Coordinates of C-alpha atoms and ligand atoms in Angstrom, one line a residue:
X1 CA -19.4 20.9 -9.0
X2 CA -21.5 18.5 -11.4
X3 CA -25.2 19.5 -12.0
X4 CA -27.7 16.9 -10.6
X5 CA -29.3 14.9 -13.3
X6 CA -32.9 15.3 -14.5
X7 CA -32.7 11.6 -15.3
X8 CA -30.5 9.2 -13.6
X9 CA -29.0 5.6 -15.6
X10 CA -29.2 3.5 -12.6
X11 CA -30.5 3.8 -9.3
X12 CA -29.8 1.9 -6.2
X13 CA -29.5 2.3 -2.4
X14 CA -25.3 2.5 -2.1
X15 CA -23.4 2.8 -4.5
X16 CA -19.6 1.4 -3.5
X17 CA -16.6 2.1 -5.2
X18 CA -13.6 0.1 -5.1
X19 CA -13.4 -3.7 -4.6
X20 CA -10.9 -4.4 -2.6
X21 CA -11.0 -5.5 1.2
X22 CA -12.8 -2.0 2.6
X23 CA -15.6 -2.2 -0.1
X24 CA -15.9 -5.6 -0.2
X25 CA -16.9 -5.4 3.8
X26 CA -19.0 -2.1 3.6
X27 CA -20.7 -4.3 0.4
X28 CA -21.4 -7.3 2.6
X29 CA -22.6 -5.6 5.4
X30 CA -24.7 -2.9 3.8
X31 CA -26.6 -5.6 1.9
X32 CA -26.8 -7.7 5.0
X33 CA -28.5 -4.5 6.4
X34 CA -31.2 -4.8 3.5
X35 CA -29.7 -2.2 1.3
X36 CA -29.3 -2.7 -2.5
X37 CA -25.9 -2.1 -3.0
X38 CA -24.0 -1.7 -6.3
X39 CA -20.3 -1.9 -6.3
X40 CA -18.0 -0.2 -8.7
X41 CA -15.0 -1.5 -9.5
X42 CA -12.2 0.8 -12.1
X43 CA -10.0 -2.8 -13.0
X44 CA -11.0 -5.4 -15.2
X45 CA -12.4 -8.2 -13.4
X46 CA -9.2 -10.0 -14.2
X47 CA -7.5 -7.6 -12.0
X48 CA -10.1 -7.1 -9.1
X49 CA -9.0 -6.8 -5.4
X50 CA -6.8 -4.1 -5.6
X51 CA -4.2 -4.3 -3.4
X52 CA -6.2 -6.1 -0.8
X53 CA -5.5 -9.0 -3.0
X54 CA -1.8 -8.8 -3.4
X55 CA -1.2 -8.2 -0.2
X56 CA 0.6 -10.1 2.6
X57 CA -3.3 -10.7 3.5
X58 CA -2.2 -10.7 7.1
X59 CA -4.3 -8.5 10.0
X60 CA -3.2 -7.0 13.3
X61 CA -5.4 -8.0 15.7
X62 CA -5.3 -6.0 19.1
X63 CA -6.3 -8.6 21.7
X64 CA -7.0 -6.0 24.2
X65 CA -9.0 -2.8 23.4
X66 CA -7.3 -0.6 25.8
X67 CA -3.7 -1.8 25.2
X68 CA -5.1 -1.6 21.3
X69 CA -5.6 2.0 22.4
X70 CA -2.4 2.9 24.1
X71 CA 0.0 1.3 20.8
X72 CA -2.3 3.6 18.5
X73 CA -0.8 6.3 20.7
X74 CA 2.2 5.3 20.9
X75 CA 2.7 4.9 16.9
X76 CA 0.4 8.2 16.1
X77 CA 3.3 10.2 18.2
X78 CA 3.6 13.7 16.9
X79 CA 0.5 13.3 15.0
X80 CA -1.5 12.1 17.7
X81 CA -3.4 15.4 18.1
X82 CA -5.3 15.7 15.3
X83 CA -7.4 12.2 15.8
X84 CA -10.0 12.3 17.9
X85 CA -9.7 9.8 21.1
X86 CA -13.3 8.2 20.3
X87 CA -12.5 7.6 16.8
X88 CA -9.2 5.9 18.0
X89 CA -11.7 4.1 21.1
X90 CA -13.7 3.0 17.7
X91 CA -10.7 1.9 15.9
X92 CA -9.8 -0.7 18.7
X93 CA -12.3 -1.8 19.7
X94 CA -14.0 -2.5 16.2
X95 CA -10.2 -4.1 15.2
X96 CA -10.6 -6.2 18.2
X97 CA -14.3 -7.4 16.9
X98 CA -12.5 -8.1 13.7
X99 CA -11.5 -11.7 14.5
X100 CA -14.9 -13.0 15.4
X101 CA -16.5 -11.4 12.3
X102 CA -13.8 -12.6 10.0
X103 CA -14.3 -16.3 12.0
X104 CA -18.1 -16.0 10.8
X105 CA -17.2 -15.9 7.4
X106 CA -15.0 -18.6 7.4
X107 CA -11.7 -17.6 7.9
X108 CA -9.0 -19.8 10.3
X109 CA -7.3 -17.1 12.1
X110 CA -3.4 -18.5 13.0
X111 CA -1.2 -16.1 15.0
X112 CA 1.9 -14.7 13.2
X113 CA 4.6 -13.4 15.7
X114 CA 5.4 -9.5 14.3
X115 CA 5.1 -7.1 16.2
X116 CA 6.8 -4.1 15.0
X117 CA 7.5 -1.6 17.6
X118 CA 8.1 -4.0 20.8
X119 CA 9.3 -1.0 23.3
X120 CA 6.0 1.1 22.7
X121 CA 2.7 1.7 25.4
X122 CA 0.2 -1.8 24.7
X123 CA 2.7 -3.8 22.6
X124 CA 1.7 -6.7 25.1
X125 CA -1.8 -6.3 22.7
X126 CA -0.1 -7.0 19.2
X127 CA -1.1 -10.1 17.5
X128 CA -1.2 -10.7 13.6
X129 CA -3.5 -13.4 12.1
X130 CA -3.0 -15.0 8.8
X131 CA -5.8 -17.1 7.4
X132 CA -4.6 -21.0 7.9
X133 CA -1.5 -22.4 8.5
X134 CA 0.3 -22.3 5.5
X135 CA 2.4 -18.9 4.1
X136 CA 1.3 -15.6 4.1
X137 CA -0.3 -13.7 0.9
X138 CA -1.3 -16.1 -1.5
X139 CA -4.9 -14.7 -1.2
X140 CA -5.7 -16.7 1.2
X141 CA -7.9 -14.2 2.9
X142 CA -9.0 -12.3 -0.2
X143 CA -10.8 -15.6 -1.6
X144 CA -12.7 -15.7 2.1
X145 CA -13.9 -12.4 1.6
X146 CA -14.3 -13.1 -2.2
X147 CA -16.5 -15.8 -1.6
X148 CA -18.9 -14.0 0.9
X149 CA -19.2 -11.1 -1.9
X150 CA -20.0 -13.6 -4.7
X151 CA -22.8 -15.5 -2.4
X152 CA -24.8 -12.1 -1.7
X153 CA -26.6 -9.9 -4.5
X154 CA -24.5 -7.7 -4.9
X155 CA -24.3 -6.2 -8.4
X156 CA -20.4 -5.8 -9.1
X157 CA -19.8 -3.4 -12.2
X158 CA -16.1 -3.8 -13.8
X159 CA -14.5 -1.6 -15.5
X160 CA -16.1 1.4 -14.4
X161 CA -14.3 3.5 -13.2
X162 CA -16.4 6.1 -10.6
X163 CA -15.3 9.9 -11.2
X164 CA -17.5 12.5 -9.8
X165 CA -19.9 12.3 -6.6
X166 CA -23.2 14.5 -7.2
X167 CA -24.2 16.3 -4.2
X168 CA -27.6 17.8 -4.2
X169 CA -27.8 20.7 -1.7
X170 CA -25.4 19.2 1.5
X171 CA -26.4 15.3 0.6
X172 CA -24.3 13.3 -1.6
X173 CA -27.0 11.8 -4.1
X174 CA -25.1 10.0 -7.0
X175 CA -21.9 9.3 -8.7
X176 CA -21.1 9.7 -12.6
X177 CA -19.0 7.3 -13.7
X178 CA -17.6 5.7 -17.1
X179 CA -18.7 2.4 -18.4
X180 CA -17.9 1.6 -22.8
X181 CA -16.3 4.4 -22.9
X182 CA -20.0 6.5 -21.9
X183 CA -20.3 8.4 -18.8
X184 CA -23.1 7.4 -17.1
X185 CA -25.1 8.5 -13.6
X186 CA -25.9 6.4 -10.8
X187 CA -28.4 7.1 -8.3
X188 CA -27.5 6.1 -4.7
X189 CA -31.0 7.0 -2.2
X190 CA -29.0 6.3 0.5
X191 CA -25.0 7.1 0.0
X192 CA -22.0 6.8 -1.3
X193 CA -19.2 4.6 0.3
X194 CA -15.5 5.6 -0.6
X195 CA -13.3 2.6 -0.8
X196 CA -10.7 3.1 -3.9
X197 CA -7.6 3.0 -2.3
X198 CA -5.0 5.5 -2.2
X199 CA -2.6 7.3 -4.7
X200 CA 0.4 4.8 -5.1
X201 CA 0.1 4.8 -8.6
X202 CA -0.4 8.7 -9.2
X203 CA 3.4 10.1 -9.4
X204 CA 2.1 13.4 -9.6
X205 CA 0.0 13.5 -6.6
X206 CA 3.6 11.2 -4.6
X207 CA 5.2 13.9 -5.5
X208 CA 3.3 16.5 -4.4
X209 CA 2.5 15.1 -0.9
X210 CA 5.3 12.8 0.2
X211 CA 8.6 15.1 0.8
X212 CA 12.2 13.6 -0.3
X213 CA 10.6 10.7 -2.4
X214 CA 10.2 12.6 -5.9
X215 CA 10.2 8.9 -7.8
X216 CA 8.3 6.4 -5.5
X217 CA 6.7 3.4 -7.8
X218 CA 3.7 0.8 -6.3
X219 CA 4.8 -2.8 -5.7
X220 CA 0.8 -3.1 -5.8
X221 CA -2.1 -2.2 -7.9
X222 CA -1.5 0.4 -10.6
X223 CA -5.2 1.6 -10.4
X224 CA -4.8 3.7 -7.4
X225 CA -4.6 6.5 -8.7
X226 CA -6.0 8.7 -6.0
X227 CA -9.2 9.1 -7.7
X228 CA -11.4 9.3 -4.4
X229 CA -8.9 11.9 -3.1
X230 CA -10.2 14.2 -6.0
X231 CA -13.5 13.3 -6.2
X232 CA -14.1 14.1 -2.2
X233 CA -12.1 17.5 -2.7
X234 CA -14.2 18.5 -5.5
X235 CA -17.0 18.7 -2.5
X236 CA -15.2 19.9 -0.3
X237 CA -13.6 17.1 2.1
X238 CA -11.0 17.8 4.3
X239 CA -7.9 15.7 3.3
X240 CA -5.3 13.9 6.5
X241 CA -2.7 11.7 6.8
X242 CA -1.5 12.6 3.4
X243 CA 2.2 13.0 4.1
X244 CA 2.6 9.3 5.8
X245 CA 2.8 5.8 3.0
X246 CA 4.2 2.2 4.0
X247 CA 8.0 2.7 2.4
X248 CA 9.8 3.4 0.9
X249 CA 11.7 -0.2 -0.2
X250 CA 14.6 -0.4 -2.4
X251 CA 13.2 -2.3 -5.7
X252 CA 14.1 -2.5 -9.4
X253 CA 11.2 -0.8 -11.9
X254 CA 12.0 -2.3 -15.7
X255 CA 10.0 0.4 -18.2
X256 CA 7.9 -2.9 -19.1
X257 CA 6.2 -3.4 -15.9
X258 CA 3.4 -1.2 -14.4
X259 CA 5.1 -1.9 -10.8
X260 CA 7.9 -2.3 -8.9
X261 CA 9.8 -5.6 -8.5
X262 CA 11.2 -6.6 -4.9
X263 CA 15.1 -7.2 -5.0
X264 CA 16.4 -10.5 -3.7
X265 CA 19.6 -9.2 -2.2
X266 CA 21.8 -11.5 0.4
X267 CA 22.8 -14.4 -1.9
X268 CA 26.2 -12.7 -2.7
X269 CA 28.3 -10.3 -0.5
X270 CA 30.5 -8.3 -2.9
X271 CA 27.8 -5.7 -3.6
X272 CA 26.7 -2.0 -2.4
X273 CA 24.7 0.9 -3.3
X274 CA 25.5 4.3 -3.8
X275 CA 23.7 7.8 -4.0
X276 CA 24.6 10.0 -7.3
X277 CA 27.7 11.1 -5.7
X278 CA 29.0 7.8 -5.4
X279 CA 29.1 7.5 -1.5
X280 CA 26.9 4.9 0.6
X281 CA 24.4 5.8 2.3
X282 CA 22.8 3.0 3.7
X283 CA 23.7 -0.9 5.7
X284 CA 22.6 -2.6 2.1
X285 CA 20.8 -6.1 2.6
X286 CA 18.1 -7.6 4.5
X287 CA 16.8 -6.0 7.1
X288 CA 18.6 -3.1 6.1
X289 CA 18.3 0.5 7.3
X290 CA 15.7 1.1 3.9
X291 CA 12.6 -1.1 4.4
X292 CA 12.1 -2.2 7.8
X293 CA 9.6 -0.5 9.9
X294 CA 7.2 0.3 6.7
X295 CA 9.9 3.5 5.6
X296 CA 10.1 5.0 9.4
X297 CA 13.7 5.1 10.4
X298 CA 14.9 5.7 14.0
X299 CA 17.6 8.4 13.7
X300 CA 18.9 10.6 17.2
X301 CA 16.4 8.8 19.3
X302 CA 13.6 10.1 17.4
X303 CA 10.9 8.3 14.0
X304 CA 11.4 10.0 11.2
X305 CA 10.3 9.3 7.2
X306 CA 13.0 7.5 5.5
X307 CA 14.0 9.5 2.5
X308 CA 16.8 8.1 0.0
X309 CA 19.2 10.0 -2.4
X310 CA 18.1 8.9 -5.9
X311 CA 19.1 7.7 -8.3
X312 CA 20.4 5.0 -6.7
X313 CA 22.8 2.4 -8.0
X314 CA 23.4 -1.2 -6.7
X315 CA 27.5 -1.5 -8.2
X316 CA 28.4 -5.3 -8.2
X317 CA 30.8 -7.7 -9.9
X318 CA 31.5 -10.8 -11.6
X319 CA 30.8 -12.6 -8.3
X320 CA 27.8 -11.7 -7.1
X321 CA 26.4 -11.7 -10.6
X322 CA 27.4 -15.2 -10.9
X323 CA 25.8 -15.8 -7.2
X324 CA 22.1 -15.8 -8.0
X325 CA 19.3 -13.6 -9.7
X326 CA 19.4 -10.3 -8.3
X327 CA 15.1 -8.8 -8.6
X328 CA 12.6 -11.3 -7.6
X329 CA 8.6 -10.6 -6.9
X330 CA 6.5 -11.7 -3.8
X331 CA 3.2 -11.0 -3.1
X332 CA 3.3 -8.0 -5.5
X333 CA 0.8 -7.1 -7.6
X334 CA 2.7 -8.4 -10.9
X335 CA 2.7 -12.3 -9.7
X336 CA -0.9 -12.5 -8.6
X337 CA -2.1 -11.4 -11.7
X338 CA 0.3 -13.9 -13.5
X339 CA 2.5 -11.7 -15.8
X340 CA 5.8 -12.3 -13.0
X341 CA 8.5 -11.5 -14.9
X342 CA 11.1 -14.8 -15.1
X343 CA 14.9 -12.9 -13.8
X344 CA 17.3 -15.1 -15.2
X345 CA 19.4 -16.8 -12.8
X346 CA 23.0 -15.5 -13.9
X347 CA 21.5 -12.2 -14.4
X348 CA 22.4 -12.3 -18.2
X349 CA 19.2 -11.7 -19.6
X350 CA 18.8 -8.3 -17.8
X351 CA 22.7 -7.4 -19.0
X352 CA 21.1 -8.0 -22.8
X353 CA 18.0 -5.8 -21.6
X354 CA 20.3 -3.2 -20.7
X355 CA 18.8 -3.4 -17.0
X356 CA 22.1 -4.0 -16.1
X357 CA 24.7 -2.4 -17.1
X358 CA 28.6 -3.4 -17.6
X359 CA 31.8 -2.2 -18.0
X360 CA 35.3 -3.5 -17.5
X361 CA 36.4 -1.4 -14.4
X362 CA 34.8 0.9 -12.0
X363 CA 36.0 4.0 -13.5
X364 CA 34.4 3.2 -16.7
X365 CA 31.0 1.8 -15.2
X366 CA 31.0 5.4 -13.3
X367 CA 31.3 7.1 -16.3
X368 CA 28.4 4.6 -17.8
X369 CA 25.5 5.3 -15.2
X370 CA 27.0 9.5 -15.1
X371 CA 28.8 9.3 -11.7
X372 CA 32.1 10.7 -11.0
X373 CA 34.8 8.2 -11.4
X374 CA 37.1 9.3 -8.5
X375 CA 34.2 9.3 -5.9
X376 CA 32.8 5.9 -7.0
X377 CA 36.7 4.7 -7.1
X378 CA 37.0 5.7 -3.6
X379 CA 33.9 4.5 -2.6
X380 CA 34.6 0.9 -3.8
X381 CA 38.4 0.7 -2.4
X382 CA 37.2 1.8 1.2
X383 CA 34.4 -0.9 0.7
X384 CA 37.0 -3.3 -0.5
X385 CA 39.3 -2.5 2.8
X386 CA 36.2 -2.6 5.4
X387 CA 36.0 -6.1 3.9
X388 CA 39.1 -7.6 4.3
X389 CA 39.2 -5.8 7.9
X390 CA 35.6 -7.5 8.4
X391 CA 34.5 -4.2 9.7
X392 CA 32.1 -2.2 7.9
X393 CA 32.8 1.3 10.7
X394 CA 30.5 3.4 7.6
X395 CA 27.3 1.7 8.1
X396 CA 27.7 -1.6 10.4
X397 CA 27.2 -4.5 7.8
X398 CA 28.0 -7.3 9.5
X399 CA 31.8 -9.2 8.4
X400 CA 29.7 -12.1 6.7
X401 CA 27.9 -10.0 4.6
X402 CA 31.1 -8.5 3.3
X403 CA 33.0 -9.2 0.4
X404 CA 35.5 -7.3 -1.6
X405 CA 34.4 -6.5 -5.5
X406 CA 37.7 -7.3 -7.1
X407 CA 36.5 -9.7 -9.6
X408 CA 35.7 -7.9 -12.9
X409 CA 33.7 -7.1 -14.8
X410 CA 31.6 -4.5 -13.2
X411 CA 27.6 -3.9 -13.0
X412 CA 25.1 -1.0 -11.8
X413 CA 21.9 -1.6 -11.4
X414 CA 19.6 1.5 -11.2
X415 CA 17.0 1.1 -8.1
X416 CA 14.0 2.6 -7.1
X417 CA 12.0 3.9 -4.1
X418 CA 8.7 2.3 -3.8
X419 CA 5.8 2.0 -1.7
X420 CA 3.8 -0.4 -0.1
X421 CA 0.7 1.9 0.0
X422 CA -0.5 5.3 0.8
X423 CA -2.0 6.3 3.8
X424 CA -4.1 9.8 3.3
X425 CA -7.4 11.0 1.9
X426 CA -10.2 12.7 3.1
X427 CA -10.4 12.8 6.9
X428 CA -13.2 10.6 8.5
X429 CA -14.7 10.0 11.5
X430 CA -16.0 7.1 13.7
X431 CA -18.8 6.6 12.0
X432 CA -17.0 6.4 9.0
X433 CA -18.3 9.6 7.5
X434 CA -15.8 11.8 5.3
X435 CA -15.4 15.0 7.3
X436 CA -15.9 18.3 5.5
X437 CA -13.2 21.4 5.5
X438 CA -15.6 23.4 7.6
X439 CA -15.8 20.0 10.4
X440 CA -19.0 18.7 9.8
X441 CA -20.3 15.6 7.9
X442 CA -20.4 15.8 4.5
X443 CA -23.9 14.2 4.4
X444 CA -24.5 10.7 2.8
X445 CA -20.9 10.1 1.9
X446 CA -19.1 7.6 3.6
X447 CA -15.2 6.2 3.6
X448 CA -12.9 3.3 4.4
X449 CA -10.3 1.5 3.5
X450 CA -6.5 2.6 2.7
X451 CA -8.2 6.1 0.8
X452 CA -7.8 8.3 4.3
X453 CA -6.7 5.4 6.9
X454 CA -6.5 6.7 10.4
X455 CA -2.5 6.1 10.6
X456 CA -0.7 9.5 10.5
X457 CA 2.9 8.2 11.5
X458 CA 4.6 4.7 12.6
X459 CA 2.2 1.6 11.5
X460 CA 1.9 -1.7 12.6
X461 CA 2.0 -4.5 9.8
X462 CA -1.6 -5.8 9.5
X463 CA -2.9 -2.5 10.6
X464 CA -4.3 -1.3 6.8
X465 CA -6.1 -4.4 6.3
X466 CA -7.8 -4.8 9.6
X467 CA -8.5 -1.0 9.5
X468 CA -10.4 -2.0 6.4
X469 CA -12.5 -4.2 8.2
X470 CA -13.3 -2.2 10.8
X471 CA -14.0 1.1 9.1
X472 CA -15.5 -0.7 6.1
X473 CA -18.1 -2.8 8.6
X474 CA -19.2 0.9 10.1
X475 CA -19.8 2.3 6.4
X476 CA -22.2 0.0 5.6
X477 CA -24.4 -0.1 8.3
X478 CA -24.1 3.8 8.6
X479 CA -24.8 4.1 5.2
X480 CA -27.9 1.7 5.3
X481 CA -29.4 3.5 8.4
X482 CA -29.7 6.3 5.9
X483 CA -33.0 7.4 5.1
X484 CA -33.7 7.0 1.8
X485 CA -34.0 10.4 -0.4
X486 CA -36.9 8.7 -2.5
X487 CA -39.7 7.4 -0.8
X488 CA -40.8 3.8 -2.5
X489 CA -37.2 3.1 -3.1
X490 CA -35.6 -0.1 -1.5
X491 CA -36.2 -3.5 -3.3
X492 CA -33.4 -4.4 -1.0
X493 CA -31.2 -7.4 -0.7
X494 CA -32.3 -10.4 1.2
X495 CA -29.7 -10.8 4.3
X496 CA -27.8 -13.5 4.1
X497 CA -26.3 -14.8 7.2
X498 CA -22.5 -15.2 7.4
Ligands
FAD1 C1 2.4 -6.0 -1.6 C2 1.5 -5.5 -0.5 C3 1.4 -6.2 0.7 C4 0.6 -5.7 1.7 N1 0.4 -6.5 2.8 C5 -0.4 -6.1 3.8 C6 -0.8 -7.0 4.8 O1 -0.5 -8.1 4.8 N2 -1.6 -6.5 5.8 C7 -2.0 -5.2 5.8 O2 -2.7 -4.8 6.7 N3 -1.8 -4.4 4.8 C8 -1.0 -4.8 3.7 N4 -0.8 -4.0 2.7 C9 -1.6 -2.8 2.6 C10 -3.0 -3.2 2.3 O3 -3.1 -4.3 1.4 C11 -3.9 -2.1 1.7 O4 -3.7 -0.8 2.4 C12 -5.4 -2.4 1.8 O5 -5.6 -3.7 1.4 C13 -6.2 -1.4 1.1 O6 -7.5 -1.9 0.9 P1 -8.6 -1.0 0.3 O7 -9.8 -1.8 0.1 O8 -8.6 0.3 1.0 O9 -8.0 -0.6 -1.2 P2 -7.6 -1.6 -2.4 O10 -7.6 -3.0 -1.9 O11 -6.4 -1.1 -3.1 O12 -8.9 -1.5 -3.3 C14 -9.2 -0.3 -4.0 C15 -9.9 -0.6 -5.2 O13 -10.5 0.6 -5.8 C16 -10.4 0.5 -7.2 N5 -10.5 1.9 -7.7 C17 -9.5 2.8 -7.8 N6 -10.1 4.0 -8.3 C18 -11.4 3.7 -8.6 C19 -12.4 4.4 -9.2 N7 -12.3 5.7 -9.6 N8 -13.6 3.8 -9.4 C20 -13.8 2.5 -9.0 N9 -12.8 1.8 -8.5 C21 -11.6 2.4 -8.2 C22 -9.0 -0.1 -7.4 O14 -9.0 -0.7 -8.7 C23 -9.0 -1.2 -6.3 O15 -9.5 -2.4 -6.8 C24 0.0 -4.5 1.6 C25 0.0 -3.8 0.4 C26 0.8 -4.3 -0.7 C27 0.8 -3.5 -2.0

């Protein structure tokens, strides 16, 4: 536990920490509240938003509470027991209040058709909203939210990364964090609000929670690196929801790039992937059995995790390299921040890289990526037959996704899991407040956002970003209700209307 400080740095009312969608609303409406709020953001300002900003920037909008209610249920299955049925009452209803709220500050809500598990209790409810008309992602709802930060006064702080909350008998009082390279202590009179994201980019901490996924990667921000989940522990919060992320996807991770890189499969036909003893495992393509359904897989009747046998290998040949470029990037982190890596068309440049490697026949590309020849031999002839039969009886591709690999020569391409985002942290509650391990309040501390979401199981797309809303909304006006621990403390923020 770190020692409260006889002298503090800085002082304000809230302190925030991490700017992405969650601490960008607890942010607004805290200072709308009248609180003096100071935001802390770990990235460079180059690379703010976090994976709010990368994101498909699309929100699930329940347009009835109750139905919002029943498809929580529904999805939570198994899991359903350990949320309490007001925090879920909370969550849909403040979801449904998310569309006028985000109207107020200036966003053009257009329905998206997606709803993800048709057959389940309230999917009658399900409506996703992109901002405009146009495509999804693209920011388009990051730079409305942006913009309402940027016209309030609140005091954003780059670079500094938060890494310790000070708690002074049972209140959370401050947070130490690192700015030049110096560790320095912030005041907050009236809490702390938790809203750095989850632990996609922490392999240690994926590998310890998230079972038969030992090497996931982020296809978003690489500064999630769980630091909230450690700095609530150290004090004593209760963690949930740990177990459950959004993936995994089948994507390509080159050494040089932080994150993941989406595949662009269908162009070509004679393709397939196989586990490290050569056999398929999977319908390869899109939608495919790996990816749809954020990583939940339907298997006997009943959800389960979708876990994959790595290391993986996309085999290929002449023909489908010749077909189009194999990796691609959408609204990954990587592209928004402008360093999308150009794949060459024929695939040539990534065969130079050694990305991609090449052999003459499939025996010798087996030996190549260290699988045995026989199996992978086997493996590609009964592939080969199931396409000129136009029947795929192993795993149901359809015949015009088929095509024999006969032309040589022969390519492997080593994929990866990775992961949308994380779901777990420390538990909270309805009024956003993190929850302790003995079930009460931990006081003055507050959470939203990604960092403990309240999805333990199946998720509706949409679902992180409006939970963001909603969650983040609640921790800023609980967290400016808070008295404040000195007495002549508030210069406060002028509200501004939105
Ligand atoms: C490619 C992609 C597409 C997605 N599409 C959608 C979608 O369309 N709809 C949807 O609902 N969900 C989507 N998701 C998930 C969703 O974007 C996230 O779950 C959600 O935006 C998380 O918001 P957040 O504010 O909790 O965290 P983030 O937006 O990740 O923000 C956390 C911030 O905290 C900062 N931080 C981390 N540690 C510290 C620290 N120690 N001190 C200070 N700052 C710190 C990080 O740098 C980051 O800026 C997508 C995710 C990805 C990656």
């Amino acid at each position: 536990m770190i020692d409260v400080p006889t002298t503090w740095d800085e002082e304000t009312d809230i302190v925030v920490i991490g700017y992405g969608f969650a601490g960008a609303t607890a942010a607004i409406t805290a200072c709308d509240a009248g609180a003096k709020v100071v935001l802390l953001e770990k990235a460079p300002e180059a690379h703010k938003g976090g994976n709010s900003r990368v994101s498909a920037n699309i929100v699930f909008w329940p347009a009835d509470v109750a139905q919002g209610v029943a498809y929580f249920r529904a999805l939570a299955g198994p899991y359903l027991d350990n949320i309490a049925d007001d925090m879920i009452a909370v969550w849909a209803t403040e979801m449904h209040a998310n569309k006028a709220w985000l109207e107020g500050l200036g966003m053009t809500p257009v329905e998206m058709p997606y709803v993800e598990f048709p057959q389940a209790d309230g999917a009658a409810c399900v409506r996703v909203l992109k901002n405009g008309d146009g495509p999804i992602g693209g920011e388009r709802l990051w730079r409305v939210i942006e913009a309402a930060v940027a016209c309030r006064p609140i005091a954003i702080s780059y670079q500094t990364p938060a890494f310790a909350l000070v708690k002074d008998g049972g209140d959370v009082v401050g947070v130490i964090a690192e700015r030049d390279g110096k560790s320095i202590s912030i005041r907050a009179r009236r809490a702390v609000i938790l809203t750095c994201g989850g632990f996609e980019a922490n392999p240690t901490m994926l590998r310890t929670f998230v079972d038969g996924l030992p090497n996931l990667y982020p296809v978003g921000t690489p500064y999630n690196t769980g630091d909230g989940i450690r700095m609530a522990s150290e004090i004593g919060a209760e963690l949930w929801h740990m177990h459950n992320v959004s993936g995994p996807i089948l994507a390509f991770k080159a050494p040089e790039i932080p994150v993941a890189q989406w595949l662009n499969l269908p162009h070509g036909r004679s393709y397939l992937f196989v586990a490290a003893d050569g056999t398929r495992f999977t319908m390869e393509g899109e939608p495919c059995s790996v990816g749809d359904f954020h990583g939940k897989v339907e298997r006997h009747g009943v959800w389960q995790q979708q876990t994959l046998p790595t290391p993986i290998h996309m085999i290929f040949d002449e023909a489908y390299r010749l077909s189009g470029h194999i990796g691609k990037a959408t609204t990954d982190w990587d592209v928004v921040h402008g360093n999308h890596y150009d794949w060459s068309d024929d695939n040539l440049r990534e065969i130079d890289k050694g990305w991609i490697k090449k052999a003459d026949t499939v025996v010798e590309l087996a030996r190549l990526i260290g699988i045995s020849p026989e199996a992978l031999e086997h493996t590609v002839s009964r592939f080969n037959g199931a396409a000129g039969q136009g029947t795929d009886h192993d795993w149901g591709r359809t015949a015009d996704s088929l095509a024999a690999l006969v032309s040589p020569p022969f390519y492997a391409l080593e994929l990866t899991p990775a992961l949308v985002n994380t779901q777990g942290g420390p538990r909270r509650d309805k009024e956003a407040r993190v929850i302790g391990s003995d079930g009460a309040p931990i006081r003055r501390l507050y959470s939203a956002g990604e960092l403990g979401s309240i999805y333990p199981f199946l998720y509706q797309g949409g679902g992180n970003i409006g939970e963001c809303f909603a969650f983040g909304r609640i921790a800023g006006i609980n967290a400016s209700k808070e008295v404040s621990i000195t007495p002549a403390a508030t210069e406060g923020c002028m509200a501004v209307p939105a």
